[in-house]
Short mmCIF file of C-alpha atoms and ligand atoms in Angstrom, two decimals:
data_model
loop_
_atom_site.label_atom_id
_atom_site.label_comp_id
_atom_site.label_asym_id
_atom_site.label_seq_id
_atom_site.Cartn_x
_atom_site.Cartn_y
_atom_site.Cartn_z
CA MET T 217 67.43 98.91 122.50
CA ALA T 218 66.24 98.53 125.96
CA PHE T 219 63.94 101.56 127.13
CA GLU T 220 63.60 102.72 123.28
CA GLY T 221 59.98 103.43 123.40
CA LEU T 222 60.28 104.87 127.31
CA ALA T 223 62.76 107.48 126.21
CA GLU T 224 61.46 108.18 123.13
CA ARG T 225 58.25 109.72 124.95
CA LEU T 226 59.62 110.59 127.90
CA GLN T 227 61.85 113.08 126.00
CA GLY T 228 59.24 114.32 123.38
CA THR T 229 57.63 115.63 127.10
CA ILE T 230 60.83 117.05 128.09
CA GLN T 231 61.25 119.11 125.52
CA ARG T 232 57.82 120.64 125.59
CA ILE T 233 58.51 121.58 129.45
CA LYS T 234 62.49 122.19 128.91
CA GLY T 235 62.26 125.73 128.30
CA LYS T 236 60.03 126.96 130.13
CA GLY T 237 60.27 130.06 132.02
CA LYS T 238 57.16 129.25 134.16
CA VAL T 239 55.36 125.90 135.15
CA SER T 240 52.02 126.61 135.95
CA GLU T 241 50.39 123.41 137.79
CA ALA T 242 48.39 122.86 134.56
CA ASP T 243 51.67 122.20 132.69
CA VAL T 244 53.15 119.70 135.02
CA LYS T 245 49.36 117.76 135.42
CA GLU T 246 49.48 117.40 131.49
CA MET T 247 53.67 116.22 131.81
CA MET T 248 52.88 113.89 134.43
CA ARG T 249 49.54 112.50 132.29
CA GLU T 250 52.34 111.67 129.98
CA VAL T 251 54.80 110.38 131.74
CA ARG T 252 51.92 108.42 133.54
CA PHE T 253 50.98 106.73 129.97
CA ALA T 254 55.11 106.15 129.55
CA LEU T 255 55.45 104.07 131.73
CA ILE T 256 52.99 102.14 132.13
CA GLU T 257 53.11 101.80 127.84
CA ALA T 258 56.64 100.30 129.45
CA ASP T 259 55.08 97.71 131.23
CA VAL T 260 55.88 99.49 134.83
CA ASN T 261 54.20 97.76 137.64
CA LEU T 262 50.97 100.35 137.97
CA LYS T 263 50.71 100.84 141.94
CA VAL T 264 54.76 101.90 141.11
CA VAL T 265 53.55 103.93 138.50
CA LYS T 266 50.93 105.25 140.84
CA GLU T 267 53.72 106.56 143.63
CA PHE T 268 56.06 107.51 140.93
CA VAL T 269 53.25 110.11 139.24
CA LYS T 270 52.52 111.43 142.99
CA LYS T 271 55.81 111.89 144.40
CA VAL T 272 57.08 113.57 140.74
CA SER T 273 53.77 116.17 140.81
CA GLU T 274 54.14 116.70 144.17
CA ARG T 275 57.52 117.81 143.93
CA ALA T 276 57.52 119.54 141.10
CA ILE T 277 53.98 122.20 141.23
CA GLY T 278 55.34 125.26 142.96
CA VAL T 279 59.51 123.90 142.65
CA ASP T 280 61.58 127.01 143.59
CA VAL T 281 62.64 128.84 141.15
CA MET T 282 66.57 127.98 141.28
CA LYS T 283 69.28 130.17 139.56
CA SER T 284 71.08 128.14 137.96
CA LEU T 285 67.99 126.15 136.19
CA THR T 286 65.24 127.20 134.62
CA PRO T 287 61.44 125.45 136.34
CA GLY T 288 61.22 123.66 133.28
CA GLN T 289 64.79 122.43 133.75
CA GLN T 290 64.20 121.66 137.66
CA VAL T 291 61.16 119.47 137.17
CA ILE T 292 63.52 117.24 134.49
CA LYS T 293 65.58 116.98 137.26
CA ILE T 294 62.96 116.10 139.74
CA VAL T 295 62.00 113.08 137.08
CA LYS T 296 65.13 112.19 136.66
CA ASP T 297 65.76 112.22 140.66
CA GLU T 298 62.44 110.27 141.28
CA LEU T 299 63.71 107.43 138.75
CA THR T 300 66.80 107.40 139.92
CA GLU T 301 65.08 106.62 143.35
CA LEU T 302 62.95 104.35 142.14
CA MET T 303 65.36 102.06 140.55
CA GLY T 304 67.40 101.73 144.06
CA GLY T 305 69.13 105.64 144.41
CA GLU T 306 72.80 104.42 144.91
CA GLN T 307 74.69 101.19 143.02
CA SER T 308 74.61 98.26 145.45
CA PRO T 309 78.00 96.64 145.77
CA ILE T 310 78.75 92.72 146.69
CA LYS T 311 78.73 91.98 149.74
CA PHE T 312 81.77 89.96 150.73
CA ALA T 313 82.19 88.07 153.41
CA GLN T 314 84.56 89.15 155.83
CA LYS T 315 86.11 85.61 155.93
CA PRO T 316 86.83 84.36 153.13
CA PRO T 317 85.37 82.20 150.47
CA THR T 318 82.28 84.59 150.80
CA VAL T 319 79.11 82.55 149.16
CA ILE T 320 77.26 83.36 145.98
CA MET T 321 74.29 81.29 145.29
CA MET T 322 72.71 81.79 141.56
CA VAL T 323 68.79 81.14 141.64
CA GLY T 324 66.51 81.62 138.37
CA LEU T 325 63.64 80.25 135.94
CA GLN T 326 65.38 77.98 133.49
CA GLY T 327 66.62 80.25 130.29
CA ALA T 328 66.60 83.33 132.37
CA GLY T 329 70.71 83.62 131.92
CA LYS T 330 71.51 81.55 135.16
CA THR T 331 74.90 79.37 133.75
CA THR T 332 75.49 82.25 131.26
CA THR T 333 76.26 85.22 134.21
CA THR T 334 77.28 83.20 136.77
CA GLY T 335 80.54 83.05 134.32
CA LYS T 336 80.34 86.41 133.25
CA LEU T 337 80.09 87.44 136.89
CA ALA T 338 83.51 85.19 137.59
CA LEU T 339 85.12 86.76 135.04
CA LEU T 340 83.85 90.37 136.56
CA LEU T 341 85.26 89.37 140.04
CA ARG T 342 88.35 88.18 139.03
CA LYS T 343 89.13 91.14 136.26
CA LYS T 344 87.73 94.14 138.49
CA TYR T 345 88.21 92.65 142.36
CA ASN T 346 91.07 90.10 141.65
CA ARG T 347 89.26 87.44 142.88
CA ASN T 348 89.78 83.49 143.06
CA PRO T 349 86.45 82.15 142.52
CA LEU T 350 85.32 78.39 142.32
CA LEU T 351 82.35 77.89 139.72
CA VAL T 352 80.04 75.01 141.39
CA ALA T 353 77.58 73.14 138.58
CA ALA T 354 74.65 72.54 140.88
CA ASP T 355 72.46 72.12 138.47
CA ILE T 356 72.16 68.78 137.70
CA TYR T 357 68.08 68.54 136.16
CA ARG T 358 68.68 70.17 133.21
CA PRO T 359 71.24 67.69 131.09
CA ALA T 360 73.42 70.16 129.30
CA ALA T 361 74.12 72.58 132.69
CA VAL T 362 76.67 71.14 134.04
CA GLN T 363 78.85 70.94 130.63
CA GLN T 364 77.27 74.41 129.81
CA LEU T 365 79.39 75.71 132.97
CA GLN T 366 82.26 73.58 132.36
CA THR T 367 82.57 75.29 128.46
CA ILE T 368 82.64 78.23 130.29
CA GLY T 369 85.16 77.18 132.92
CA LYS T 370 87.44 76.93 130.18
CA GLN T 371 87.02 79.28 128.04
CA LEU T 372 87.55 82.03 130.81
CA SER T 373 90.20 79.29 132.64
CA LEU T 374 88.06 79.02 135.22
CA PRO T 375 88.02 75.98 137.76
CA VAL T 376 84.81 74.32 137.66
CA PHE T 377 83.72 72.49 140.31
CA SER T 378 81.15 69.15 139.34
CA MET T 379 80.18 65.67 139.78
CA GLY T 380 77.98 64.78 137.39
CA THR T 381 74.40 64.26 137.34
CA ASP T 382 73.85 61.67 140.14
CA VAL T 383 74.82 63.48 143.09
CA SER T 384 72.82 65.24 144.86
CA PRO T 385 73.16 69.54 144.95
CA VAL T 386 73.44 69.46 147.92
CA GLU T 387 76.54 67.06 148.57
CA ILE T 388 77.97 69.07 145.41
CA VAL T 389 78.11 71.60 147.38
CA ARG T 390 79.36 70.53 150.70
CA GLN T 391 82.15 69.03 148.76
CA ALA T 392 82.62 72.07 146.41
CA LEU T 393 82.85 73.66 149.87
CA GLU T 394 85.42 71.42 150.84
CA LYS T 395 87.58 72.14 147.65
CA SER T 396 88.01 75.42 147.79
CA LYS T 397 89.05 75.61 151.30
CA GLU T 398 92.38 73.03 149.60
CA ASP T 399 92.91 75.40 146.63
CA HIS T 400 92.08 78.95 148.49
CA ASN T 401 89.12 80.22 146.39
CA ASP T 402 87.94 83.13 148.07
CA VAL T 403 84.61 82.90 145.95
CA ILE T 404 81.93 80.16 145.60
CA ILE T 405 79.53 80.93 142.87
CA ILE T 406 76.87 77.93 142.86
CA ASP T 407 75.08 77.37 139.55
CA THR T 408 71.57 76.01 141.20
CA ALA T 409 68.69 73.93 139.23
CA GLY T 410 66.06 76.23 137.38
CA ARG T 411 62.65 75.58 136.51
CA LEU T 412 60.12 76.41 134.12
CA HIS T 413 57.96 77.44 137.07
CA ILE T 414 58.28 78.36 140.91
CA ASP T 415 57.52 74.65 142.22
CA GLU T 416 57.78 73.42 145.86
CA VAL T 417 60.64 71.15 144.99
CA LEU T 418 62.91 73.05 143.84
CA MET T 419 62.80 75.99 146.38
CA GLN T 420 63.07 72.66 149.45
CA GLU T 421 66.58 72.04 147.29
CA LEU T 422 67.17 75.68 147.58
CA LYS T 423 66.81 76.12 151.16
CA ASP T 424 68.90 72.98 151.65
CA ILE T 425 72.10 74.58 150.02
CA ARG T 426 71.88 77.37 151.74
CA ALA T 427 71.58 75.37 155.47
CA LEU T 428 75.07 74.13 154.44
CA LYS T 429 76.48 77.38 154.93
CA GLU T 430 75.07 80.89 155.02
CA PRO T 431 75.37 82.95 151.79
CA ASP T 432 76.48 85.88 151.86
CA GLU T 433 74.48 86.54 148.57
CA VAL T 434 71.59 85.11 146.87
CA PHE T 435 71.75 86.37 143.12
CA LEU T 436 68.21 85.97 141.34
CA VAL T 437 68.50 86.06 137.83
CA VAL T 438 65.57 87.60 135.93
CA ASP T 439 65.17 88.14 131.73
CA SER T 440 63.99 91.45 131.20
CA MET T 441 62.17 90.70 128.37
CA THR T 442 59.95 89.07 130.20
CA GLY T 443 58.51 92.62 131.73
CA GLN T 444 56.16 92.17 134.77
CA ASP T 445 56.79 88.42 134.51
CA ALA T 446 60.06 89.27 135.86
CA VAL T 447 58.64 91.46 139.27
CA ASN T 448 56.30 88.30 139.98
CA VAL T 449 59.25 85.89 139.91
CA ALA T 450 61.55 88.18 141.99
CA GLN T 451 58.65 88.51 144.23
CA SER T 452 58.00 84.70 144.90
CA PHE T 453 62.05 83.61 144.95
CA ASN T 454 62.24 86.62 147.60
CA GLU T 455 59.50 85.32 149.90
CA ALA T 456 60.50 81.36 149.21
CA ILE T 457 63.71 81.89 149.86
CA GLY T 458 65.02 85.43 150.36
CA ILE T 459 67.25 86.61 147.72
CA THR T 460 69.57 89.89 148.43
CA GLY T 461 69.79 90.94 144.66
CA VAL T 462 68.94 90.65 141.85
CA VAL T 463 71.16 90.48 138.42
CA LEU T 464 68.56 91.46 135.20
CA THR T 465 69.69 90.16 131.78
CA LYS T 466 68.97 91.09 128.34
CA LEU T 467 68.96 94.37 128.73
CA ASP T 468 70.62 95.11 125.67
CA GLY T 469 67.93 93.20 124.12
CA ASP T 470 64.03 94.97 122.90
CA THR T 471 62.88 95.41 126.37
CA ARG T 472 60.56 97.97 127.16
CA GLY T 473 62.49 98.09 130.49
CA GLY T 474 59.12 97.52 133.05
CA ALA T 475 61.24 94.88 134.95
CA ALA T 476 64.10 97.18 135.51
CA LEU T 477 61.74 100.07 137.17
CA SER T 478 59.51 98.04 139.38
CA ILE T 479 61.40 95.31 140.81
CA ARG T 480 63.22 97.52 143.13
CA SER T 481 60.00 99.28 144.31
CA VAL T 482 57.95 95.57 144.26
CA ALA T 483 60.46 93.00 145.60
CA GLN T 484 62.51 95.20 147.88
CA LYS T 485 65.61 94.31 146.58
CA PRO T 486 68.52 95.78 144.03
CA ILE T 487 69.36 95.58 141.33
CA LYS T 488 72.83 94.68 140.75
CA PHE T 489 74.08 93.95 137.76
CA VAL T 490 72.69 94.06 133.91
CA GLY T 491 73.53 91.76 131.26
CA MET T 492 74.49 93.72 128.18
CA GLY T 493 74.98 90.89 126.03
CA GLU T 494 75.80 87.33 125.31
CA LYS T 495 79.93 87.73 125.35
CA MET T 496 81.77 86.87 128.84
CA ASP T 497 82.63 90.69 129.62
CA ALA T 498 78.89 91.81 129.18
CA LEU T 499 77.78 92.17 132.83
CA GLU T 500 77.97 95.44 134.55
CA PRO T 501 77.20 96.97 138.05
CA PHE T 502 73.21 98.21 137.64
CA HIS T 503 73.70 101.93 137.87
CA PRO T 504 70.25 103.63 138.84
CA GLU T 505 71.42 107.50 138.38
CA ARG T 506 72.70 106.48 135.06
CA MET T 507 69.85 104.46 133.91
CA ALA T 508 67.80 107.55 134.73
CA SER T 509 70.17 109.23 132.97
CA ARG T 510 70.13 107.30 129.91
CA ILE T 511 66.13 107.08 129.88
CA LEU T 512 65.58 110.89 129.87
CA GLY T 513 67.94 111.27 126.76
CA MET T 514 71.06 112.48 129.23
CA GLY T 515 73.04 109.94 127.92
CA ASP T 516 75.47 107.72 129.66
CA MET T 517 78.52 109.72 129.70
CA LEU T 518 80.15 107.80 132.52
CA SER T 519 79.41 104.58 131.64
CA LEU T 520 81.00 105.39 128.39
CA ILE T 521 83.89 107.09 130.49
CA GLU T 522 84.52 103.78 132.50
CA LYS T 523 84.51 101.68 129.29
CA ALA T 524 87.22 103.60 127.88
CA GLN T 525 89.07 103.98 131.16
CA GLU T 526 89.20 100.41 131.02
CA ASN T 527 90.62 99.50 127.53
CA VAL T 528 92.17 102.62 126.60
CA ASP T 529 96.17 103.28 127.37
CA GLU T 530 95.65 105.74 130.10
CA GLU T 531 98.53 107.80 128.97
CA LYS T 532 97.48 107.69 125.37
CA ALA T 533 94.08 109.38 126.29
CA LYS T 534 96.05 111.90 128.19
CA GLU T 535 97.94 112.70 124.61
CA LEU T 536 94.89 112.82 122.87
CA GLU T 537 93.27 115.05 125.05
CA GLU T 538 96.03 117.69 124.75
CA LYS T 539 95.49 117.26 121.13
CA PHE T 540 91.94 117.94 121.16
CA ARG T 541 92.59 121.08 123.29
CA THR T 542 95.84 122.42 121.27
CA GLN T 543 93.87 121.65 118.18
CA SER T 544 97.51 119.59 116.96
CA PHE T 545 94.98 116.09 116.27
CA THR T 546 96.54 114.21 113.10
CA PHE T 547 95.31 111.43 110.42
CA ASP T 548 97.59 109.89 112.19
CA ASP T 549 95.91 110.19 115.83
CA PHE T 550 92.25 109.82 113.79
CA ILE T 551 93.69 106.00 112.99
CA GLU T 552 95.15 105.61 116.27
CA GLN T 553 91.14 106.80 117.50
CA LEU T 554 89.93 104.29 115.36
CA ASN T 555 91.70 101.27 117.05
CA GLN T 556 91.06 102.24 120.19
CA VAL T 557 87.53 102.34 119.75
CA LYS T 558 87.46 99.00 117.87
CA LYS T 559 89.30 97.33 121.30
CA MET T 560 86.12 99.18 123.08
CA GLY T 561 84.26 96.89 121.56
CA PRO T 562 80.92 97.39 119.72
CA LEU T 563 80.74 100.64 118.38
CA GLU T 564 76.91 100.53 117.79
CA ASP T 565 76.95 100.01 121.45
CA ILE T 566 78.88 102.70 122.56
CA ILE T 567 77.36 105.23 119.58
CA LYS T 568 73.62 104.47 122.20
CA MET T 569 75.48 106.10 125.30
CA LEU T 570 76.08 109.47 123.36
CA PRO T 571 73.32 111.84 124.37
CA GLY T 572 71.24 112.76 121.81
CA ALA T 573 72.01 109.47 119.90
CA GLY T 574 68.81 108.33 120.68
CA LYS T 575 67.40 110.94 118.38
CA ILE T 576 69.69 110.24 115.25
CA LYS T 577 67.70 108.85 112.58
CA GLY T 578 68.70 105.48 111.33
CA LEU T 579 71.43 104.65 114.32
CA GLU T 580 68.74 102.70 116.44
CA ASN T 581 69.65 99.64 114.48
CA ALA T 582 73.15 100.72 113.11
CA LYS T 583 75.67 98.64 112.09
CA VAL T 584 79.39 99.51 111.75
CA ASP T 585 80.25 98.94 108.39
CA GLU T 586 83.51 97.28 108.49
CA LYS T 587 83.81 97.73 104.95
CA GLN T 588 83.74 101.24 105.36
CA MET T 589 86.02 101.71 108.46
CA GLY T 590 88.49 99.62 106.15
CA ARG T 591 88.00 101.99 103.14
CA VAL T 592 88.65 104.52 106.00
CA GLU T 593 92.24 103.10 107.04
CA ALA T 594 93.29 102.77 103.23
CA ILE T 595 93.12 106.31 102.61
CA ILE T 596 94.82 107.22 105.59
CA TYR T 597 97.69 104.71 104.66
CA ALA T 598 97.85 105.78 101.52
CA MET T 599 98.64 109.99 102.48
CA THR T 600 101.95 110.94 102.83
CA PRO T 601 103.71 111.82 106.05
CA GLN T 602 103.33 115.45 105.78
CA GLU T 603 99.86 114.96 104.10
CA LYS T 604 98.49 113.21 107.06
CA THR T 605 99.62 116.29 109.59
CA THR T 606 98.76 119.38 107.78
CA PRO T 607 95.91 117.10 105.25
CA ASP T 608 95.24 121.58 103.81
CA ILE T 609 98.01 120.65 101.43
CA ILE T 610 95.94 117.71 100.10
CA SER T 611 95.36 119.07 96.16
CA SER T 612 93.11 117.77 93.80
CA SER T 613 96.04 115.68 92.04
CA ARG T 614 97.25 114.57 95.58
CA LYS T 615 93.75 113.34 96.06
CA LYS T 616 93.72 111.20 92.65
CA ARG T 617 96.83 110.25 94.01
CA ILE T 618 95.64 109.09 97.50
CA ALA T 619 92.41 107.40 95.82
CA LYS T 620 94.39 105.18 93.50
CA GLY T 621 97.12 104.15 96.21
CA SER T 622 93.80 103.38 98.77
CA GLY T 623 91.61 101.60 95.66
CA THR T 624 89.02 104.40 96.54
CA THR T 625 87.31 107.02 94.94
CA ILE T 626 87.79 111.00 94.84
CA GLN T 627 84.70 110.79 96.31
CA ASP T 628 85.61 108.96 99.23
CA VAL T 629 88.67 110.81 100.07
CA ASN T 630 86.62 114.31 100.13
CA ARG T 631 84.13 112.63 102.51
CA LEU T 632 86.69 111.80 104.91
CA LEU T 633 88.79 115.00 104.76
CA LYS T 634 85.71 116.93 105.32
CA GLN T 635 84.09 113.96 108.23
CA PHE T 636 88.04 114.96 109.61
CA GLU T 637 87.23 118.56 109.66
CA ASP T 638 84.07 118.33 111.13
CA MET T 639 85.92 116.18 114.20
CA LYS T 640 88.36 119.44 114.86
CA LYS T 641 85.36 121.53 114.66
CA MET T 642 83.64 119.14 117.19
CA MET T 643 86.72 119.06 119.35
CA LYS T 644 86.92 122.64 119.82
CA GLN T 645 83.25 122.52 120.45
CA MET T 646 83.71 120.03 123.16
CA SER T 647 87.18 121.57 124.85
CA GLY T 648 84.40 124.83 124.98
CA MET T 649 81.83 122.59 126.32
CA GLN T 650 83.93 121.19 129.59
CA GLN T 651 84.24 124.88 130.72
CA LYS T 652 80.49 125.72 130.12
CA GLY T 653 79.57 122.10 130.85
CA LYS T 654 76.65 123.02 128.95
CA LYS T 655 75.15 122.07 125.07
CA LYS T 656 74.68 118.47 124.26
CA MET T 657 77.79 116.98 122.06
CA LYS T 658 77.22 116.10 118.46
CA MET T 659 79.06 113.62 116.37
CA PRO T 660 79.44 115.27 113.25
CA GLY T 661 80.18 112.29 110.34
CA LEU T 662 80.11 109.74 112.22
CA ASP T 663 77.02 108.52 110.33
CA SER T 664 79.15 107.80 107.50
CA LEU T 665 80.75 104.96 109.17
CA PHE T 666 76.93 103.15 109.63
CA LYS T 667 75.30 101.48 107.00
N1 GTP M 196 71.04 89.01 124.31
C1 GTP M 196 71.97 88.32 126.06
N2 GTP M 196 71.00 87.33 125.84
C2 GTP M 196 71.93 86.76 127.37
C3 GTP M 196 72.19 87.84 128.22
N3 GTP M 196 72.02 86.64 129.29
C4 GTP M 196 72.45 85.37 128.43
N4 GTP M 196 71.63 85.43 127.41
C5 GTP M 196 71.61 84.36 126.58
O1 GTP M 196 70.29 83.59 126.93
C6 GTP M 196 70.07 82.40 126.92
C7 GTP M 196 70.12 81.26 128.24
O2 GTP M 196 70.83 81.34 128.78
P1 GTP M 196 71.66 79.95 129.64
O3 GTP M 196 72.59 80.99 130.63
O4 GTP M 196 71.53 79.12 128.99
O5 GTP M 196 70.14 79.97 130.83
P2 GTP M 196 70.08 79.72 132.40
O6 GTP M 196 68.87 80.44 133.26
O7 GTP M 196 71.42 78.97 133.13
O8 GTP M 196 68.64 77.59 132.03
P3 GTP M 196 68.92 77.35 132.72
O9 GTP M 196 70.64 76.23 133.61
O10 GTP M 196 68.13 75.79 132.72
O11 GTP M 196 68.46 77.75 134.36
C8 GTP M 196 71.72 82.27 126.49
O12 GTP M 196 71.45 81.79 124.86
C9 GTP M 196 72.56 82.94 126.37
O13 GTP M 196 73.46 83.46 125.57
C10 GTP M 196 72.36 89.07 128.27
O14 GTP M 196 72.25 89.92 129.21
N5 GTP M 196 71.89 89.56 126.61
#
């Protein structure tokens, strides 16, 4: 998981200061020493670390006592605010042309994920913004690049403009612009050539493409796994051709996070999107505040809710919420929910967004145990309608019957019943929590769904 080391260190530091009713200068100094160390270890640019520590220290020493927060909590809030600021503050939206088409140039080094991201971005533009994008294959140097884009286009049912590898990229883009007029494409995304290193020839080519029509966005695609290198690449590309935003790929991997935390500050360009996986729908707008919360272990509830909203039928979600509230949740709802969760994508990704989930031992590398999920389903299907609504009536003879009917054991049945009870308790807690807005959410029983 990205940011794991940083998150762990910062959260440890936070734990120590959290409950303090008084924060002395020495406390702040001690904390900032740890924060500094954590950031350096996460491969954050040194200058950025220095500035960050200075800013937080200045604000944290002598914090006024606010009624709603303890001084310890206030210091944490300052760290969170400054982390958010460091990563750009507000989410930076795509700039669309006033008069279509919007032209987006994708640039970056080889292997950063440029071609893949071109496809992902097109899909996002169609899904979220209702646009009709044209993909342009202008990377004629890497033999497979044109074909790769065509394959992606086919997979997503999106048009790809290509002229093979014998025509110059500038000419390809010129003709693509013409074609987009005929076909009424309102966005053009140009997949340009990558290189192993930044060189003059490539930069000149990019400048020539730029000169045809001023792009509305020039997105630099960088691999977050390359850490400090990503920051240098961003700076060089920006100086050479001028970029308008950065897409950080592979944030789903083991990155220490240094790139995400330094790029904005060093290159002065916003991170607009992050790649969270190899699948075509794994591109997300970058939200600095949510990322800061995630790093500090406050969870990424907003992203989670958004993901849920995208995939869950709203009516059903409301119904479910009502059931949570009135405690009338049954095993039928349980199955329903299991199916909804499955639709949201890999469960392990979702779990990671829950506050405190990083601390559940063994969950770091959690893989959903499909077999166990299947067993749960089988057990529920073996219940009578009455048992599903009022599990209290499930006696030991009924348990025996259910186990037999589902091809499981009595222990399996017992475990599920216990889990169901825990879940109901949690819902009670959650509805209480919504009112108080406090307390961390805990998900009892979830670990049994994992290997
Ligand atoms: N895990 C993960 N893999 C990614 C992500 N984005 C891209 N990749 C993978 O990274 C690899 C390289 O991606 P490409 O799109 O082929 O690279 P490229 O930058 O277009 O390469 P050139 O066309 O030579 O410049 C592919 O295997 C992608 O599936 C991401 O966000 N997460």
